[in-house]
Short mmCIF file of C-alpha atoms in Angstrom, two decimals:
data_model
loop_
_atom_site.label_atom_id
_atom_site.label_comp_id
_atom_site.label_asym_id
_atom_site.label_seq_id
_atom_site.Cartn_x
_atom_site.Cartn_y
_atom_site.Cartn_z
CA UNK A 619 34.61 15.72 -9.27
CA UNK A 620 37.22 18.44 -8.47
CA UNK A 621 38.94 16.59 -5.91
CA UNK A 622 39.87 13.99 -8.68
CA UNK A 623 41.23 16.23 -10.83
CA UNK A 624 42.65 18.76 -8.87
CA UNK A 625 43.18 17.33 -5.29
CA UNK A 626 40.84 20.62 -4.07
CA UNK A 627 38.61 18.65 -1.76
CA UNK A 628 35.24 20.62 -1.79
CA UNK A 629 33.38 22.42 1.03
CA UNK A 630 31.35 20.59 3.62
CA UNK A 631 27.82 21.40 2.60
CA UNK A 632 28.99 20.34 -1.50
CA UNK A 633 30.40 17.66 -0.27
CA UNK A 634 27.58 16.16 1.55
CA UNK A 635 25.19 16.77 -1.36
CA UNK A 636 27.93 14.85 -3.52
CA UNK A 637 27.36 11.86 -0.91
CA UNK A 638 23.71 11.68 -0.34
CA UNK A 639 23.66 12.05 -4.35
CA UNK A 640 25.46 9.04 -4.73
CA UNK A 641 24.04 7.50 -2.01
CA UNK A 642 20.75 7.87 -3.25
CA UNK A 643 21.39 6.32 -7.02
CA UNK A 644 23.24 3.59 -5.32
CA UNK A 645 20.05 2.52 -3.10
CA UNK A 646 17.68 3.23 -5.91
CA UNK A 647 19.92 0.95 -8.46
CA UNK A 648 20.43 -1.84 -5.72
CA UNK A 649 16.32 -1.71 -4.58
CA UNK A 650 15.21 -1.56 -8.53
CA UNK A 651 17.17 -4.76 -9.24
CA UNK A 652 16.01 -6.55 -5.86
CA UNK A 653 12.53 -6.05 -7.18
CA UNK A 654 13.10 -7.15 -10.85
CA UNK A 655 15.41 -10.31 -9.13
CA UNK A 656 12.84 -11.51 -6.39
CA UNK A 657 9.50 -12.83 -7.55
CA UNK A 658 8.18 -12.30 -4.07
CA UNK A 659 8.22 -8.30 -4.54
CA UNK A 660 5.65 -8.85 -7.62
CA UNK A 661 3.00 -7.01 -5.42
CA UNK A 662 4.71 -4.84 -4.26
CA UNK A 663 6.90 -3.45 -7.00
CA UNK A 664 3.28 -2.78 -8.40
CA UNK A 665 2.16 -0.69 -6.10
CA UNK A 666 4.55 0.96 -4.36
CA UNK A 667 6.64 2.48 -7.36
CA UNK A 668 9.13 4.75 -5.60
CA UNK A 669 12.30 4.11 -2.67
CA UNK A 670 10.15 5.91 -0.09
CA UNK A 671 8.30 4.53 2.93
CA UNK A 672 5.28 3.60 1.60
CA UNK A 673 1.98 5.54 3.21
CA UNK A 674 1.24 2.98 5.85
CA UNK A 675 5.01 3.79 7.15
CA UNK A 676 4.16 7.55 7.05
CA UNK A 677 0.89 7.57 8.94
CA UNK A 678 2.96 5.12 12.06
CA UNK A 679 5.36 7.17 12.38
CA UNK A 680 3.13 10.30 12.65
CA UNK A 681 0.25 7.99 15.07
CA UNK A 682 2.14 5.38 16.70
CA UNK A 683 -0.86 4.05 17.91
CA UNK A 684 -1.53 2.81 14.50
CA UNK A 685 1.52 0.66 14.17
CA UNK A 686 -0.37 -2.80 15.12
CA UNK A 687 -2.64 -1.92 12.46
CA UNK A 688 -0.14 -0.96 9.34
CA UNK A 689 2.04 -4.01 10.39
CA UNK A 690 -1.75 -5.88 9.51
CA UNK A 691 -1.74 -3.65 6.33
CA UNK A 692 1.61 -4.29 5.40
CA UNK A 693 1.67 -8.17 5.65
CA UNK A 694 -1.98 -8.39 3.59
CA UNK A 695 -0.01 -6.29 0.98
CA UNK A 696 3.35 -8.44 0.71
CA UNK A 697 0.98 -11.82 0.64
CA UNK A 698 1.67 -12.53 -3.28
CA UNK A 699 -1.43 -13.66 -4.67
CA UNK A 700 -1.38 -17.84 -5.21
CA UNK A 701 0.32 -19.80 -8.14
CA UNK A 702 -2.77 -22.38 -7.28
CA UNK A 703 -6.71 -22.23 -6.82
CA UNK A 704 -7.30 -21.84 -2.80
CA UNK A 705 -9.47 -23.08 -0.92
CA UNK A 706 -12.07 -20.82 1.18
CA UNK A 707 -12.73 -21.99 4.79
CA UNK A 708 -15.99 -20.39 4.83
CA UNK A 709 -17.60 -21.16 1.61
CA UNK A 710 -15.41 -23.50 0.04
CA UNK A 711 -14.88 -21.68 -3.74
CA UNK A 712 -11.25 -21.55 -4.57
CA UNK A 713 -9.61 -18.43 -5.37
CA UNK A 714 -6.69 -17.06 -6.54
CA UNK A 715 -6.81 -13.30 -5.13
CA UNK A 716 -4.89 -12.29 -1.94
CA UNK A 717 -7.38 -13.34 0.43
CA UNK A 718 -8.98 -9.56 1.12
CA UNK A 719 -10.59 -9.42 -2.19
CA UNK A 720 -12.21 -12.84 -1.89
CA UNK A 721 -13.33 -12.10 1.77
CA UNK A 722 -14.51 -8.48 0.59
CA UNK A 723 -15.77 -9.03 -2.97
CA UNK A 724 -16.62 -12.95 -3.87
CA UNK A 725 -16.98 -14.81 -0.86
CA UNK A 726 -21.14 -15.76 -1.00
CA UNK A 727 -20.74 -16.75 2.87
CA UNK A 728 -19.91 -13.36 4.04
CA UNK A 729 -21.87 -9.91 4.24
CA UNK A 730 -18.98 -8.37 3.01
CA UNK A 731 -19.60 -6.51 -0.41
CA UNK A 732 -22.53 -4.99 1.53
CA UNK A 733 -20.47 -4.04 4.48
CA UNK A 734 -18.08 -2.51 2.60
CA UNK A 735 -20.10 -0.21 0.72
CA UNK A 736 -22.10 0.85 4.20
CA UNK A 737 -18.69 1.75 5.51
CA UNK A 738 -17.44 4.02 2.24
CA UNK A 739 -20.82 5.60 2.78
CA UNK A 740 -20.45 6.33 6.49
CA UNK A 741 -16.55 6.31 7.14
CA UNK A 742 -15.08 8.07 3.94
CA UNK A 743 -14.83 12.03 3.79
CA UNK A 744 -14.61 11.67 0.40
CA UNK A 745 -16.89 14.16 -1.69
CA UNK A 746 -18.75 11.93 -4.56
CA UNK A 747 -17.51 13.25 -7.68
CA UNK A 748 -13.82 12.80 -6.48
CA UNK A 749 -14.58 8.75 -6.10
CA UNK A 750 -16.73 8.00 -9.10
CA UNK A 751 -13.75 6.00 -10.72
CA UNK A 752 -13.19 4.20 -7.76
CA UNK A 753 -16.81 2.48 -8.26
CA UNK A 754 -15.36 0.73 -12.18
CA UNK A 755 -12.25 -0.29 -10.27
CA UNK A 756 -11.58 -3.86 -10.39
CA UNK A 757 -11.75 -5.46 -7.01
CA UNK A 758 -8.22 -5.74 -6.10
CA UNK A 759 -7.30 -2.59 -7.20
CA UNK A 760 -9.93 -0.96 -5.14
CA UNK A 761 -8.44 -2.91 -2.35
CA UNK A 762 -5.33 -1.95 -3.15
CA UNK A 763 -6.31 1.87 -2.94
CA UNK A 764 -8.56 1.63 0.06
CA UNK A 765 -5.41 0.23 1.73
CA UNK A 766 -2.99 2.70 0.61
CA UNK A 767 -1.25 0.58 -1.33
CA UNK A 768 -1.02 3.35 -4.45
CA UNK A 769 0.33 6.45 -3.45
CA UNK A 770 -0.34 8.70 -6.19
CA UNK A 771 -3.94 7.78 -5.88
CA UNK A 772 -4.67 8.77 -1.73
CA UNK A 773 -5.48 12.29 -3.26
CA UNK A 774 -7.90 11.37 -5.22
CA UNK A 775 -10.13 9.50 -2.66
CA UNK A 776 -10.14 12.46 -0.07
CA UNK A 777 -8.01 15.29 0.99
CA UNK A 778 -5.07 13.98 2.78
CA UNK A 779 -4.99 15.52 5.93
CA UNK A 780 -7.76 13.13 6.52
CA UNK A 781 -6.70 10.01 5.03
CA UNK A 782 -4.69 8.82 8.25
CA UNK A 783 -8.13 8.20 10.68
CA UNK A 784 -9.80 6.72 7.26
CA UNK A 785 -7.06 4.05 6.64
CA UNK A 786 -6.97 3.02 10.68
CA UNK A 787 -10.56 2.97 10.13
CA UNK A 788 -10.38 0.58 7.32
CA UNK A 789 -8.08 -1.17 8.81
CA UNK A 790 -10.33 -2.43 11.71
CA UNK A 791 -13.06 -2.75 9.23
CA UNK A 792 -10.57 -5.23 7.66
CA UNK A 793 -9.53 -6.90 10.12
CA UNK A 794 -13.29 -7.64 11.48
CA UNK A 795 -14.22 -9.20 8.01
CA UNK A 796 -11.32 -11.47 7.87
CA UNK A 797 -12.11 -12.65 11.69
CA UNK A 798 -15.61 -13.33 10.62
#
């Protein structure tokens, strides 16, 4: 740095680059290091790879109506899954997947696996040969993407533009199948 050096101090618009440089490595160092530190972030850190707001953020900000629903998003994503077996209320298998991919994918008691795929097929704007690797996705990864969980993968379920009424969509889908 110049000013170091020299004692020239340099011009406003360098200067604030400088800062929101540093700024930015010291807030990417200190966040990478919470993650590692803090078993609690094990979900997250897996899905939401970059110091950004993640895509449930986004889409409140731009539909504040939605903010009930991506504070529901947001707390099914920071559940860690369980360190023991638990216990369904409704069928009485244990588990040990956050409790949206039991409810959606295992739970015998529930209509849910056919629910699910009779809302893809009527909700989703997505065009079929774009989604045909969702279908071999393991069950909590699916999840994970239908929620928009994994960033780099909203593009390849449907163009984005439309992704923000799909993921409120899901969300109340959601939300009704963990009511039930």
């Amino acid at each position: 740095m110049s000013f170091k050096t020299n004692s020239l101090f340099p011009s406003k618009e360098k200067w604030k680059s400088v800062i929101k440089k540093a700024v930015r490595q010291h807030e990417t160092s200190h966040w990478r290091l919470r993650l590692e530190q803090h078993k609690d972030f094990s979900l997250f850190k897996e899905v939401h790879k970059s110091l950004q707001p993640a895509t449930i953020w986004r889409l409140a900000k731009i539909r504040p109506d939605s903010l009930s629903l991506m504070k529901f998003l947001s707390r099914l994503c920071c559940k860690n899954p369980p360190e023991q077996p638990v216990l369904c209320s409704k069928c009485t298998h244990q588990y040990m997947h956050i409790e949206v991919v039991h409810a959606l994918f295992e739970c015998p008691f529930t209509d849910s696996p056919t629910r699910l795929q009779t809302f893809l097929e009527t909700v989703r704007p997505v065009s079929a040969p774009r989604h045909e690797h969702l279908k071999n996705a393991e069950p909590a990864t699916l999840v994970l993407y239908l929620m928009g969980m994994i960033d780099d993968v909203i593009s390849d379920l449907m163009p984005t533009e439309l992704y923000p009424e799909f993921l409120i969509n899901y969300t109340n889908f959601l939300q009704s199948v963990l009511a039930a």
